[in-house]
XYZ file of C-alpha atoms in Angstrom:
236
model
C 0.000 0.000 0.000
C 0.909 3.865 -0.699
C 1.781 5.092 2.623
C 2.274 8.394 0.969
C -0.990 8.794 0.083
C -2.946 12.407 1.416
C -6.045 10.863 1.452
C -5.110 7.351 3.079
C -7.270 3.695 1.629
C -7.409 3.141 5.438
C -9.340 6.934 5.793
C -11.104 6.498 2.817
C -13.106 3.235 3.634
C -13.721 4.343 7.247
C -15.402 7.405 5.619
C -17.569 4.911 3.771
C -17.847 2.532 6.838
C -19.411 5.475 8.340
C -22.153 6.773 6.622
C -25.717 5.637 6.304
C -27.216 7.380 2.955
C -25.109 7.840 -0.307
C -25.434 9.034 -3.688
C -25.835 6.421 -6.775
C -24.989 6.882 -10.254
C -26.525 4.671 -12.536
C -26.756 4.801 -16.214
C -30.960 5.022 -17.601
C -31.735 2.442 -20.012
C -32.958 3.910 -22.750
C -31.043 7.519 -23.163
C -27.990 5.948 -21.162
C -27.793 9.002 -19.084
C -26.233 9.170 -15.879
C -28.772 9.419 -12.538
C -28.254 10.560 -9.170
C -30.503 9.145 -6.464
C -30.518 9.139 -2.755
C -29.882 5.207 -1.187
C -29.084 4.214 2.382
C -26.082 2.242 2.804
C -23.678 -0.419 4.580
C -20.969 -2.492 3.749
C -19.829 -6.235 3.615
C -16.918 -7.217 6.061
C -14.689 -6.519 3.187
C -16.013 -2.601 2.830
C -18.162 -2.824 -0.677
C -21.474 -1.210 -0.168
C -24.604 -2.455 0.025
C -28.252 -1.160 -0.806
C -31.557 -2.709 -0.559
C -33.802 -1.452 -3.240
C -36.798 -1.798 -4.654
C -37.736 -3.172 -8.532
C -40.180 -0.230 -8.551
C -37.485 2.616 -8.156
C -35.813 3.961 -11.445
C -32.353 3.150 -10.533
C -33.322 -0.693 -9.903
C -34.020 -1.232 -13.328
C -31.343 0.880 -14.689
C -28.900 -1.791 -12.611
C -31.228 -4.665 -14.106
C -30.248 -3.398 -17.565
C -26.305 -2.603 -16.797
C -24.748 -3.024 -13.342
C -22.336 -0.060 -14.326
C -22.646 2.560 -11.753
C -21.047 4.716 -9.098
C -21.679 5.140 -5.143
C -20.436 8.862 -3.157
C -20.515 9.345 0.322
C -19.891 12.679 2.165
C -19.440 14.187 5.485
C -20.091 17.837 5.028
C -18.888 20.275 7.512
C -21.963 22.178 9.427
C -20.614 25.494 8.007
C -18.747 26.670 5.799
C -17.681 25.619 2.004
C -19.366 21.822 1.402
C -16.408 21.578 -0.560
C -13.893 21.360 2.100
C -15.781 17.938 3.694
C -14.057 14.740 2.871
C -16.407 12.519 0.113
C -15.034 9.498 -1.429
C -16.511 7.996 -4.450
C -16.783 4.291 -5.510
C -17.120 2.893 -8.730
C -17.723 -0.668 -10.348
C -20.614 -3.006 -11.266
C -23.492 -4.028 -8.758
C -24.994 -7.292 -8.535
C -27.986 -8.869 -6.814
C -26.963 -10.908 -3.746
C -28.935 -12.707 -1.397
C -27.040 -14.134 1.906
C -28.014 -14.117 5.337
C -24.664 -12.852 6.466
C -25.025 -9.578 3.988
C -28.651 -8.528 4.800
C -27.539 -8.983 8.542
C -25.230 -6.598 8.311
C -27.182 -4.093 6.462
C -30.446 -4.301 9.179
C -27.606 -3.881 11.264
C -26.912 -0.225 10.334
C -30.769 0.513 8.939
C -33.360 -1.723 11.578
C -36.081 0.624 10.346
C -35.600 -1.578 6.584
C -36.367 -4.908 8.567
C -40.172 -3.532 7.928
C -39.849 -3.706 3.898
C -36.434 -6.267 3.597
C -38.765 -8.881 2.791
C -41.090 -7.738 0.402
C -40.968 -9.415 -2.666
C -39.943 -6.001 -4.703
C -37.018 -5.596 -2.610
C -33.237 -6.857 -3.553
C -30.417 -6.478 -1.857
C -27.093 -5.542 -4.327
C -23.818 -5.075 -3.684
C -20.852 -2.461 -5.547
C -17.991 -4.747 -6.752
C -15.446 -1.909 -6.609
C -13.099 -1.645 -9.304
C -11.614 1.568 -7.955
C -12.586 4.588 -5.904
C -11.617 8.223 -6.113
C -11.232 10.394 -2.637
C -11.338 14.050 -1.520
C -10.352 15.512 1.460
C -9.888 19.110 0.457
C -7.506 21.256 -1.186
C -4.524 18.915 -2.390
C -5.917 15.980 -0.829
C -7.214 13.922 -3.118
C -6.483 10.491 -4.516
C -7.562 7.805 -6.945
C -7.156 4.529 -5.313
C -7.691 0.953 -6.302
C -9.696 -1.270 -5.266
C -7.588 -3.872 -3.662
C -5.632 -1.016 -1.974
C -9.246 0.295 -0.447
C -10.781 -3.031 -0.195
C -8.091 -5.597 1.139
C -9.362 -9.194 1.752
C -11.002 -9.529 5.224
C -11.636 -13.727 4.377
C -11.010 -14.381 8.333
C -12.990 -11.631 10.204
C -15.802 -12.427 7.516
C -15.534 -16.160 8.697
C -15.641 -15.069 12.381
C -18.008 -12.361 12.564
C -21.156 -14.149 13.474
C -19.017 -16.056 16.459
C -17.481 -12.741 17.928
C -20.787 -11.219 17.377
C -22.214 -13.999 19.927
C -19.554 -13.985 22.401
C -19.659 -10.637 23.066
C -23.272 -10.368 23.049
C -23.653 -13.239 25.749
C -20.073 -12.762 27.942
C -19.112 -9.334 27.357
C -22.825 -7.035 28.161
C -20.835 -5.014 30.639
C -18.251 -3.902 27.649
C -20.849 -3.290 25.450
C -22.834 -0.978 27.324
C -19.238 1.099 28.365
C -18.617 1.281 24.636
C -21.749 2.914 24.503
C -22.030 5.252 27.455
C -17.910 6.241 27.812
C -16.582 5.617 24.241
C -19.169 6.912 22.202
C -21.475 8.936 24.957
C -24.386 7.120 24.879
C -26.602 6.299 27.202
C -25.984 2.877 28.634
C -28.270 -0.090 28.506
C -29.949 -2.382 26.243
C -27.060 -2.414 23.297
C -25.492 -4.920 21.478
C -23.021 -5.912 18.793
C -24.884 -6.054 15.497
C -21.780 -6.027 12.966
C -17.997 -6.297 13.170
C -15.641 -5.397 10.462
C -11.999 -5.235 10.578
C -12.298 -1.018 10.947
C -14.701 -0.681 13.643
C -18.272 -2.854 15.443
C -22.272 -1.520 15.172
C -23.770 -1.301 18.134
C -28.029 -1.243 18.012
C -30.326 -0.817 20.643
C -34.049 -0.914 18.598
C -33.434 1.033 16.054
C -30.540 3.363 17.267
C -27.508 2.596 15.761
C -23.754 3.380 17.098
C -20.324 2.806 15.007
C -17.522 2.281 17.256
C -13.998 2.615 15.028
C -11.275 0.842 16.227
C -7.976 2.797 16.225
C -6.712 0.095 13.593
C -7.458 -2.366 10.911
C -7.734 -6.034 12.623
C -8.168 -8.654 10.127
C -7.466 -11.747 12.045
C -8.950 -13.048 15.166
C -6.070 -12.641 18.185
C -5.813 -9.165 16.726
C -9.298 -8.928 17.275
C -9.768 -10.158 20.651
C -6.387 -8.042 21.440
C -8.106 -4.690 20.490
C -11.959 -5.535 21.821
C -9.695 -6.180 25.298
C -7.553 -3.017 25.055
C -11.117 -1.593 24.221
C -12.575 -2.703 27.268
C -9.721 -1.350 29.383
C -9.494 2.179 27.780
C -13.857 2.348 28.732
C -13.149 1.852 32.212
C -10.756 4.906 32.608
């Protein structure tokens, strides 16, 4: 990896890991003309994003006729130039997916879709990312490639759903300081809905926390390593 880079992979897919509504690109049918819609989001263990959408919206069929398309999410500032907000931009081909593991992790960071997820017009797709193009303001901005901003995350993918468990039936206590003194909630009632190798989703109903961790872990010592160092760091 580019250690050089302004605008880090690393930064870039936390940015993504982040946010909950993006902008899609996809290409219409029959004039082939870009359009922008509004989509909530989440990501796969790996980072690519995932939407659930419905047959019925324009920019389902325009992904039914060519998966070609393009997926920006931003964090602008609350004043001041919009411009100056970091956004990163990912582009590739969706495709329809259905796994248990994937629409998991997307209720996990949008419960209020578990009330449509399983209507019969609704699909979940995911962005194969081919390569993504960042901007953090003036001179920061880089065009990275997708296995630099997407590195293989096989293990933590494999041992997700058991870390999810274990800390959801040993670790309550840990949880609910995560909540209250790393991320100032209130305490009470969370859990672990989704770990990743940048960070965990904590849900209580239908509020949803991210918790980053301070570094990529993408095997499972390193993971149990950082949940403890977590766990010290919340009772301080």
């Amino acid at each position: 990896m580019n250690e050089r880079r302004s605008f880090s992979a690393g930064e870039a897919r936390n940015l993504l890991r982040r946010a909950r509504t993006a902008t899609l690109a996809t290409l219409n049918g029959d004039d082939g003309v870009p359009y922008a819609s509004l989509v909530n989001v989440a990501t796969d263990v790996h980072g690519a994003p995932l939407i659930l959408v419905s047959t019925l919206a324009w920019h389902t069929r325009n992904l039914l006729a060519d998966g070609r398309a393009s997926l920006m999410v931003a964090e602008v500032p609350d004043i001041g130039d919009a411009l100056t907000g970091p956004r990163v931009t990912i582009m590739g081909r969706f495709e329809k997916v259905d796994d248990a593991s994937l629409r998991r992790r997307y209720l996990a960071r949008h419960p209020a879709a578990e009330l449509y997820a399983g209507f019969g017009d609704f699909a979940f797709w995911r962005l194969i990312p081919e390569r993504a193009h960042a901007v953090a303001g003036f001179g920061r901005i880089e065009t990275i490639p997708a296995d630099e901003m997407f590195p293989s995350a096989d293990e933590m993918a494999a041992l997700e759903e058991g870390a999810i468990a274990h800390m959801n039936e040993d670790h309550d206590d840990a949880i609910q300081r995560f909540a209250s003194k790393l991320l100032g909630a209130t305490p009470g009632g969370w859990k672990i809905a989704g770990i990743d190798p940048d960070g965990a989703d904590l849900r209580r109903s239908e509020e949803v926390l991210r918790l980053p961790f301070p570094r990529a872990v993408y095997a499972g010592g390193a993971l149990r390593k950082l949940l403890a160092e977590l766990g010290e760091a919340s009772r301080s």
